[in-house]
XYZ file of C-alpha atoms in Angstrom:
484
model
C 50.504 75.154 -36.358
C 46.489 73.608 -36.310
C 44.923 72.524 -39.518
C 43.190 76.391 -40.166
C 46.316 78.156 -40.124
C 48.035 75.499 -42.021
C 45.431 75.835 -44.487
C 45.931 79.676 -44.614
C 50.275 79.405 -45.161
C 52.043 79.744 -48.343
C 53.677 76.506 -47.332
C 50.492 74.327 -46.926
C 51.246 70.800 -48.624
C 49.056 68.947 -51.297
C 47.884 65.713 -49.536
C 49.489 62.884 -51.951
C 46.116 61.080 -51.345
C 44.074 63.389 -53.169
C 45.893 63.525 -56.493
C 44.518 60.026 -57.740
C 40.866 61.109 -57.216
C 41.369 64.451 -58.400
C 43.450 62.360 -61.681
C 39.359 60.365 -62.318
C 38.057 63.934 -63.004
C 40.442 64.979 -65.162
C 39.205 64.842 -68.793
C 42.375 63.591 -70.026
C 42.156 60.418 -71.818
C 45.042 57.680 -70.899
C 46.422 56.655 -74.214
C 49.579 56.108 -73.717
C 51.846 53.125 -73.001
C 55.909 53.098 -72.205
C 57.064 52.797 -75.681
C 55.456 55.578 -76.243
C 56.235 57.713 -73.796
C 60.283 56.503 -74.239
C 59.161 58.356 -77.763
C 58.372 61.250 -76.531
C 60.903 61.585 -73.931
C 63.528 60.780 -76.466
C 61.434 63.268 -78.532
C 62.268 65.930 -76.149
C 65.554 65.647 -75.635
C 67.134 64.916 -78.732
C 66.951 67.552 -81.588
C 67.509 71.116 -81.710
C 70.834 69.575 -78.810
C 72.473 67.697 -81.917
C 71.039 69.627 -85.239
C 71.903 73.336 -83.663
C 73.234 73.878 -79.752
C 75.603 70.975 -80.882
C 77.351 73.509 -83.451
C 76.393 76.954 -81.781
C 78.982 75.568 -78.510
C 82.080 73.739 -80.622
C 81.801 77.653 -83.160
C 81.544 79.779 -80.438
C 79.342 82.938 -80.676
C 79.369 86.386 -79.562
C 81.219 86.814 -76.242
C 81.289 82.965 -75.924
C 84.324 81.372 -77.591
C 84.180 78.333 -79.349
C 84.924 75.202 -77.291
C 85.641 73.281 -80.685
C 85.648 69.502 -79.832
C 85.597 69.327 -76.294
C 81.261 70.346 -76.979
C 81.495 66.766 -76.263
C 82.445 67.254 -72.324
C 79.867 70.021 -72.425
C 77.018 67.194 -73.198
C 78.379 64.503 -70.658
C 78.939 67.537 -67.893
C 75.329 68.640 -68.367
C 74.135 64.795 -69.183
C 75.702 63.765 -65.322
C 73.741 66.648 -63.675
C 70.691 65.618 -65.542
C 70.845 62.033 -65.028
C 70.860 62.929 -61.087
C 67.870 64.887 -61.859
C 66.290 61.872 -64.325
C 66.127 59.835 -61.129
C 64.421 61.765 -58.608
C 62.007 62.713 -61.407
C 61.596 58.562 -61.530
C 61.006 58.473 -57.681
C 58.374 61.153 -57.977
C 56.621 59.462 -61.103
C 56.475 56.314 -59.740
C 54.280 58.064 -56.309
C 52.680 61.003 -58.067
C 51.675 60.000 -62.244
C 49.370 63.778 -62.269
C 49.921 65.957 -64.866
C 52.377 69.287 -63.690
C 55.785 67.187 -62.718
C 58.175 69.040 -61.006
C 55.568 71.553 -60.194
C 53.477 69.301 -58.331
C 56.164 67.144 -56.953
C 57.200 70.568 -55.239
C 53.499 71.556 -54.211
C 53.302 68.268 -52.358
C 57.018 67.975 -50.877
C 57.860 71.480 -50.245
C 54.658 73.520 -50.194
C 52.062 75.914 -52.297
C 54.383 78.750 -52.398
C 57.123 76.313 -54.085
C 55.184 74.663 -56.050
C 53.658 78.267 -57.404
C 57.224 79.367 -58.429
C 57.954 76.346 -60.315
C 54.844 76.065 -62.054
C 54.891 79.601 -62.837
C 58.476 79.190 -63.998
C 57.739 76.293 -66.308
C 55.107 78.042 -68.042
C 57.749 80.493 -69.289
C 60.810 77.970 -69.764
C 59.054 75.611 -71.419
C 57.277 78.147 -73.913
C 60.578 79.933 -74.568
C 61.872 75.909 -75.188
C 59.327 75.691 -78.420
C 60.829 79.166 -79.223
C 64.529 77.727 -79.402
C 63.556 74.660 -81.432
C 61.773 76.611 -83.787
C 64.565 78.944 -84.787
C 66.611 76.053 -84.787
C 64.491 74.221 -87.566
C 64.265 77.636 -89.331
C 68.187 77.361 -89.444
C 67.630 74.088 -91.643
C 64.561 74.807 -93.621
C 66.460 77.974 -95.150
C 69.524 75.264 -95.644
C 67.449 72.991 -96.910
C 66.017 75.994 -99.678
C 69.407 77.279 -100.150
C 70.337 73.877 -101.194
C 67.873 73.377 -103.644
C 68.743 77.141 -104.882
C 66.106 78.916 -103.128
C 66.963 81.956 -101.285
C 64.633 83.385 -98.633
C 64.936 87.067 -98.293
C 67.025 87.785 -95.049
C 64.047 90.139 -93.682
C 62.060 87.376 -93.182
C 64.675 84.367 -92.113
C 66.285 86.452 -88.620
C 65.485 88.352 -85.786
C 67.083 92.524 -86.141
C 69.547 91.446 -82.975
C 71.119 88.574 -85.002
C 72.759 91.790 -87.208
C 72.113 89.751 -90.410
C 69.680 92.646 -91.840
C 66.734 91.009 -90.564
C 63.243 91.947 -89.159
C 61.430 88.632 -88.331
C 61.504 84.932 -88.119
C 58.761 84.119 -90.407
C 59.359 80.068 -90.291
C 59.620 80.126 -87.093
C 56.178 81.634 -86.221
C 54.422 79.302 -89.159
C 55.989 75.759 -87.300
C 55.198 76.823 -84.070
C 51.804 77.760 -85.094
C 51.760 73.933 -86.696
C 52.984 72.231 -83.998
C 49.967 73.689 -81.808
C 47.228 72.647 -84.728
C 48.965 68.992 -84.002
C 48.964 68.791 -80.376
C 45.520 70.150 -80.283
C 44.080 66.731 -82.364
C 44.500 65.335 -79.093
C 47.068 63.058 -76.839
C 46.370 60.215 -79.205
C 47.026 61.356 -82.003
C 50.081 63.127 -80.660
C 51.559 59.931 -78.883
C 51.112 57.679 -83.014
C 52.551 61.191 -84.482
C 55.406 61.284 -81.565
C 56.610 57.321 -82.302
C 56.698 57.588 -86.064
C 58.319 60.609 -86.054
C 61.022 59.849 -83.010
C 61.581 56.377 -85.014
C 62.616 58.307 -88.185
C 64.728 60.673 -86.082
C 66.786 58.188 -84.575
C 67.405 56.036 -87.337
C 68.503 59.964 -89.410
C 71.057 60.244 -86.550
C 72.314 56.644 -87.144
C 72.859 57.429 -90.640
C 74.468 60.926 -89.934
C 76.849 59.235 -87.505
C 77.454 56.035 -89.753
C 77.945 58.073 -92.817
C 80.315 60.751 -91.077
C 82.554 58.642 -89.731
C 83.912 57.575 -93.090
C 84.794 61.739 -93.465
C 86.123 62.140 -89.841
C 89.850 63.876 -90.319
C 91.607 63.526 -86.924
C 93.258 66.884 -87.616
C 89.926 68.475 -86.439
C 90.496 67.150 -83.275
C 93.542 69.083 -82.736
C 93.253 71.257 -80.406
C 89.998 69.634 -78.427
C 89.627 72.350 -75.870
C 90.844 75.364 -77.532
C 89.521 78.225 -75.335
C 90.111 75.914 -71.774
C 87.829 74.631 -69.177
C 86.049 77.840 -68.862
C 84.329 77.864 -71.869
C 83.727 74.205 -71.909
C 81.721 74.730 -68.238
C 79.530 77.532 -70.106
C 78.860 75.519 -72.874
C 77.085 72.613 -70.705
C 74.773 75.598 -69.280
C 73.787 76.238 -72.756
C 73.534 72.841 -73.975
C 71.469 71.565 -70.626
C 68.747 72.819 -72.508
C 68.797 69.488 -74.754
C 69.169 67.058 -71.847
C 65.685 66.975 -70.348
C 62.840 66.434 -72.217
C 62.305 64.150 -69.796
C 60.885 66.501 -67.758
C 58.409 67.706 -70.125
C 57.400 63.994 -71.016
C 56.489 63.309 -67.069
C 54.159 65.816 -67.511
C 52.242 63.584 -69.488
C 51.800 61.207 -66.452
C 48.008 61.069 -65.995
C 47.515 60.306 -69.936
C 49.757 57.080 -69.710
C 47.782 53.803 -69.381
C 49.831 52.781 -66.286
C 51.914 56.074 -65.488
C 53.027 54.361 -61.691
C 55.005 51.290 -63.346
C 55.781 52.985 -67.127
C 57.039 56.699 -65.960
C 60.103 55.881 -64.618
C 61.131 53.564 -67.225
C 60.396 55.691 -69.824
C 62.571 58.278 -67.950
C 65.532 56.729 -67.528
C 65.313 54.723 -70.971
C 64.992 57.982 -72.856
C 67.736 59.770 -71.365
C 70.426 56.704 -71.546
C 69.439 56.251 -75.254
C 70.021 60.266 -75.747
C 73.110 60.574 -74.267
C 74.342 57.508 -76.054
C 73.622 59.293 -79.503
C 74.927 62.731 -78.289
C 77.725 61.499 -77.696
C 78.618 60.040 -80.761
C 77.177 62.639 -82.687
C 79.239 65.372 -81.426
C 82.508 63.239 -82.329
C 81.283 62.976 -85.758
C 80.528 66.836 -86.188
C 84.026 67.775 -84.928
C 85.560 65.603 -86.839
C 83.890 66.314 -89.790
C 84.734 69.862 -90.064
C 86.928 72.130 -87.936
C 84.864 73.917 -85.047
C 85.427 77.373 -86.300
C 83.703 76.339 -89.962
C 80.899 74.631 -88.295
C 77.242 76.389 -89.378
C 76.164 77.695 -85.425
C 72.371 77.034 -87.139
C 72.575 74.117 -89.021
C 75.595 72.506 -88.219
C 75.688 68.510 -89.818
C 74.005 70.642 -93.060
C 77.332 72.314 -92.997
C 79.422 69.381 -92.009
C 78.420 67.154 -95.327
C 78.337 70.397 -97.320
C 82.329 70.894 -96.628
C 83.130 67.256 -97.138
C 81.289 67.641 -100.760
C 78.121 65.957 -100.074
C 75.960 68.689 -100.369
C 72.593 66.470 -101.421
C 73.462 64.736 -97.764
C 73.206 67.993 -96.087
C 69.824 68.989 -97.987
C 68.085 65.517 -97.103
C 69.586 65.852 -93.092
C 68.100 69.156 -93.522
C 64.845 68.015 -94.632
C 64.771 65.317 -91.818
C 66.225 67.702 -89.517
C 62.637 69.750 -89.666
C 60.701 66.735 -88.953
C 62.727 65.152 -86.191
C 63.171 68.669 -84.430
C 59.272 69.094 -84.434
C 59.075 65.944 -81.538
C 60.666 68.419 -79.314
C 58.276 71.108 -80.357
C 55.559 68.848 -79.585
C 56.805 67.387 -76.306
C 57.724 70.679 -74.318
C 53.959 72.410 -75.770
C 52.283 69.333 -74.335
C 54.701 70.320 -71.533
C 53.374 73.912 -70.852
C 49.999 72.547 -71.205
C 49.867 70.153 -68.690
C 51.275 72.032 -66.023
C 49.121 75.275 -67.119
C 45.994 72.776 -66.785
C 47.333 71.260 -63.533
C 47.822 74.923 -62.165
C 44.653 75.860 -62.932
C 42.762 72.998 -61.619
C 44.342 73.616 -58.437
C 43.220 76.775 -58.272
C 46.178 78.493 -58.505
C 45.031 79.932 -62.059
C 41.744 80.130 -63.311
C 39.744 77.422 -63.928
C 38.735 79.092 -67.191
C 41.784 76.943 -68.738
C 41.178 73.925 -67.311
C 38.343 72.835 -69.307
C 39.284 70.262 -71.583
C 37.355 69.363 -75.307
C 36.096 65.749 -76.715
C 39.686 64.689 -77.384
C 41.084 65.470 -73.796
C 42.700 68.328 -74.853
C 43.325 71.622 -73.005
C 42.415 73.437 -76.223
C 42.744 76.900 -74.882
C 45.975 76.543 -73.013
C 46.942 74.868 -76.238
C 46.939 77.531 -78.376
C 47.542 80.390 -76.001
C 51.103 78.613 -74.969
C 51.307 77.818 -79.111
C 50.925 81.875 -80.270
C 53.111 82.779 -77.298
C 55.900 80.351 -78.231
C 55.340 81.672 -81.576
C 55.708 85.306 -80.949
C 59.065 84.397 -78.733
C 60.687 82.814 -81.657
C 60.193 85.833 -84.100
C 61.535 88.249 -82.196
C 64.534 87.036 -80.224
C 67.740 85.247 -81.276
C 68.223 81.794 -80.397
C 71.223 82.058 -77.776
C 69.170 84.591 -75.582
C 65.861 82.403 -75.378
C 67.907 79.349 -74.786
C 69.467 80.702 -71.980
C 66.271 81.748 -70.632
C 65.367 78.108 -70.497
C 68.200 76.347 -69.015
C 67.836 78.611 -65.832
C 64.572 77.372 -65.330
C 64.502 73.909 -65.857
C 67.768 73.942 -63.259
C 65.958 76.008 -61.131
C 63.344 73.184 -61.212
C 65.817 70.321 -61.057
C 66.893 72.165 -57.987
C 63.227 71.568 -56.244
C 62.731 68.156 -57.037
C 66.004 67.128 -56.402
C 65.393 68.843 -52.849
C 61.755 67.752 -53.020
C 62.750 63.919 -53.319
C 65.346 63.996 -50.341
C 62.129 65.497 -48.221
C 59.564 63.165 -49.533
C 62.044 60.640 -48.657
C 62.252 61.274 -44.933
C 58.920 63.152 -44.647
C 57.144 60.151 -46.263
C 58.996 57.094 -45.282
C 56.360 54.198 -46.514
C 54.866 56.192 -49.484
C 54.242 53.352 -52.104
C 57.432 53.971 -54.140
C 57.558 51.555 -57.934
C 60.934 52.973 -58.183
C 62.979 53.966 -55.409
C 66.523 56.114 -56.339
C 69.563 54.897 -55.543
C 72.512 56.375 -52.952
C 70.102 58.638 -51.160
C 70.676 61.591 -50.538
C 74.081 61.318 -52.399
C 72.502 61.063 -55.844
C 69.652 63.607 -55.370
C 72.360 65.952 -53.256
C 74.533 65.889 -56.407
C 71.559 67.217 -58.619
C 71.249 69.935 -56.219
C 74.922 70.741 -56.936
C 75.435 70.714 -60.226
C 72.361 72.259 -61.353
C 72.966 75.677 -59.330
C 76.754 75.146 -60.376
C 75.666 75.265 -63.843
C 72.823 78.285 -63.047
C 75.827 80.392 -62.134
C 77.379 79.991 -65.481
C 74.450 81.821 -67.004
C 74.689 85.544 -67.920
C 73.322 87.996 -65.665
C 70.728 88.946 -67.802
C 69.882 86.000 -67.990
C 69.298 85.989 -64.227
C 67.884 89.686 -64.202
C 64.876 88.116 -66.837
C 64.595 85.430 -64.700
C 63.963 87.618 -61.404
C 61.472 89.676 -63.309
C 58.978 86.876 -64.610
C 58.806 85.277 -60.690
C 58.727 89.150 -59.551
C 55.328 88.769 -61.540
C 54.656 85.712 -60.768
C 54.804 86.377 -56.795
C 52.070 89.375 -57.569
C 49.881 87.516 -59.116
C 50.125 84.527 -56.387
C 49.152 86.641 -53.445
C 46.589 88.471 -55.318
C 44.987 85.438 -57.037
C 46.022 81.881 -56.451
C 46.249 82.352 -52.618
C 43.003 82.998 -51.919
C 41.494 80.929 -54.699
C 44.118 77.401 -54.199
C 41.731 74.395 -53.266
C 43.505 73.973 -50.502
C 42.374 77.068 -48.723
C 38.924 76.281 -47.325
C 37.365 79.872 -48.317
C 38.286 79.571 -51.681
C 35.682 80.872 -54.129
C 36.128 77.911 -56.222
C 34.677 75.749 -53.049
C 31.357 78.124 -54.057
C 31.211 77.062 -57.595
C 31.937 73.350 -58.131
C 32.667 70.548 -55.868
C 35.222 69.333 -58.477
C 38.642 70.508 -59.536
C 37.882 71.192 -62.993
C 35.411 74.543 -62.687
C-alpha cells in the first residue's frame, strides 16, 4: 500500500512522533504532579463501587438475584481483569502522555477507524458514568434528609421506571450540573479540589471499615454465595464499572507536569490502593447486615442504621456526597479530554477544541455536563451502569490488543514502563474483559450497537474526510495547527 492510499484507509496509523508536538499546541496547562493524579485515579475508582454498586450486587435487584456476601468475589473477579488492563494502560502512558487514552492508544496501534469507535464509545460511557454516580449520591442525599427528618417528595427523588411513583431525579441533575461549574474553573483547581476531597474519602472509608467491624455478626456470612456462581459472574460485569477510573485519569496525561515517568505510577498505585479498600469494605457491609436488608442505594447508610447507629449513617451519608463527587469529576474531565483530543484530530469539529484562559475545554465541558445530567434524570441506575461497563471493556479490549501490537510493531519505542509476561498479561485482559461483556444483558448490547451504528455514519460522512491525517482535509485549508 504507498503513502497516498495509506493516507486515504480507515486503518491509517497516527505517527507516535507527532503527538508530542501536537501536545506544545495544546492549550492545556500541565499542573499536575503524581500525587495528584494517584488522587484522581483513586478518585475515579472508588465511590459510587463501595457507597451503592457495593449493595445493589450482595441485595440483588430485578431479574438479578442477590449474590449476598460473595459481592466480594464479584470485586476481585472484575479487579483481576482490570489490573491486566491497568498495565497495558501503564505501557501506553509511559510512550503516549496526550490527552484521549485508550482512544488514542488505539488510533496509533490499530488505526483511525479503531481509534474512531473507541473514542466515539467513550464519549457515551463515560457521560452515562457521571449519570450512575449521580443517582448514586442522590441515593444518600435523600438518606442523609430522611435522617435528619426531611422527606423529599418521591416525584422528584426517582426516575418513573424505578416503580417508586416517581417522575424525575431532581438531585441528580443539580450535582451533575455542579460538578461541571467545578471542572470548568480549570485543571488546577480541579487537581487541589480532587486531593482534598480523595484524602477525606479515604480516611471516611477507614472509619466505615474500622467502626463496622466492631458490628460484624458472622451469621451474615452464612450462606456467602446464595444464588451460585452465576450470579456472582454477573455481578463483576456490573461492578467493573467501579474498577477503572484509571482510565479516565490517563486521560489527563498531557496536563501532568511529567506524564512519561508519573502516569504509570499513578495507575497502578491507584488501583492497588482501591482494591485494597474494596475489599475490606465489602466484608464489613455483609457482615454488618444480611444481604437481603442491605439499602441497593445507600447501602453503609443502611448498614449503621440496622445496627442502631443511625447519626453514623447520616454523617457517612453526608461524606458519601462529597467523596462520590471525585468520581463525578474524574470521568467529566474524562469525556472532555478525549472529546477535545477527537476534535483536534479532526475527527470532530474543531469548534470544541478551543480551549479558555484556564486550559479548559469550556464547551465540551458543559455540553458532556448537561448531557450527563439529562441521563441521570431519566433512567434508573442499573440500566445506565450497564451501559458503561460494556464500553469501558470494549475499550480494555483495544488497548489490551493495542499494547501486544505496539509491542511487536514498535520494538524500541522509548517505553518508562514496560508490562510484564507479554503477551500473557495483556492476552488475559483480552479474555476476561469480553468474558465479562457477555454477561451483560442484551439490551444492553442492542444500545450499544446503536450508538457505534451512529457513530460509523457520522465517521464516513465527517471525520474521514476531515482527520489530519488525510492530506485533503479541509482543516489543512484553515490552520496549520491542530487546534482550528
Amino acid at each position: 500500500m504507498n503513502q497516498q492510499t495509506a493516507s486515504k484507509s480507515v486503518l491509517r496509523r497516527k505517527p507516535i512522533d507527532d503527538i508530542e508536538e501536537e501536545s506544545k499546541h495544546s492549550g492545556l496547562f500541565k499542573s499536575l504532579g503524581l500525587w495528584q493524579l494517584t488522587a484522581i485515579g483513586v478518585g475515579g475508582i472508588i465511590g459510587v463501587g463501595i457507597f451503592s454498586l457495593a449493595g445493589l450486587v450482595a441485595h440483588g435487584s430485578e431479574g438479578n438475584p442477590g449474590v449476598g456476601p460473595a459481592v466480594l468475589f464479584s470485586f476481585l473477579i472484575a479487579g483481576l481483569a482490570s489490573g491486566a488492563a491497568a498495565l497495558s494502560y501503564a505501557e501506553f502512558a509511559g510512550m503516549i502522555p496526550r490527552a484521549g487514552s485508550a482512544y488514542t492508544y488505539g488510533y496509533v496501534a490499530l488505526g483511525e477507524i479503531i481509534g474512531w469507535f473507541i473514542g466515539w464509545d467513550l464519549l457515551l460511557e463515560y457521560i452515562a458514568i457521571v449519570a450512575v454516580v449521580a443517582i448514586g449520591i442522590s441515593g444518600y442525599f435523600d438518606a442523609f434528609l430522611s435522617g435528619i427528618g426531611i422527606h423529599m417528595p418521591t416525584w422528584m427523588t426517582s426516575t418513573a421506571d424505578e416503580g417508586k411513583g416517581g417522575i424525575i431525579n431532581l438531585p441528580a441533575i443539580l450535582v451533575c450540573l455542579l460538578v461541571t461549574w467545578i471542572l470548568s474553573r480549570g485543571t488546577k483547581a480541579f487537581g487541589r479540589f480532587e486531593l482534598v476531597a480523595v484524602a477525606i474519602k479515604v480516611i471516611l472509608i477507614l472509619f466505615i471499615i474500622g467502626l463496622g467491624i466492631f458490628y460484624v455478626n458472622t451469621e451474615n456470612y452464612n450462606p456467602f454465595m446464595p444464588s451460585g456462581f452465576g450470579p456472582v459472574v454477573a455481578g463483576a460485569a456490573t461492578v467493573f464499572f467501579a474498577v477503572f477510573g484509571y482510565d479516565a485519569m490517563s486521560t489527563a496525561a498531557e496536563e501532568a507536569k511529567d506524564g512519561k515517568k508519573h502516569m504509570p505510577k499513578a495507575i497502578i498505585l491507584s488501583l492497588i490502593i482501591a482494591m485494597l479498600l474494596y475489599v475490606a469494605a465489602t466484608l464489613v457491609l455483609t457482615g454488618m447486615q444480611n444481604y437481603k436488608d442491605i439499602n441497593p442505594t445507600a447501602g453503609f447508610a443502611s448498614a449503621f442504621t440496622g445496627v442502631g447507629l443511625p447519626v453514623i449513617a447520616t454523617i457517612i451519608s453526608v461524606f458519601a456526597v462529597l467523596s462520590i463527587l471525585t468520581v463525578m469529576l474524574t470521568f467529566l474531565l474524562g469525556v472532555t479530554r478525549v472529546w477535545f483530543s477527537m476534535s483536534r484530530d479532526g475527527l470532530l469539529p474543531g469548534w470544541f477544541a478551543k480551549t479558555d484562559r484556564h486550559g479548559t475545554p469550556q464547551r465540551v465541558t458543559w455540553i458532556a455536563g448537561i448531557a450527563s445530567a439529562f441521563l441521570a434524570g431519566v433512567f434508573p441506575i442499573k440500566e445506565v451502569a450497564d451501559l458503561t461497563n460494556i464500553g469501558i471493556l470494549a475499550a480494555f479490549v483495544v488497548v489490551c490488543v493495542s499494547v501486544i501490537v505496539f509491542r511487536y510493531t514498535k520494538p524500541n519505542a522509548p517505553r518508562t514502563f514496560r508490562l510484564p509476561l507479554m503477551p500473557v498479561v495483556p492476552a488475559f485482559g483480552v479474555l476476561a474483559s469480553a468474558f465479562l461483556m457477555f454477561q451483560l444483558h442484551w439490551e444492553t448490547w442492542v444500545r450499544f450497537g446503536v450508538w457505534l451504528v451512529i457513530g460509523l455514519i457520522i465517521y464516513f460522512a465527517y471525520g474521514r474526510r476531515h482527520s489530519l491525517m488525510n492530506p485533503d482535509s479541509p482543516r489543512h485549508k484553515v490552520t496549520s495547527t491542530p487546534l482550528a
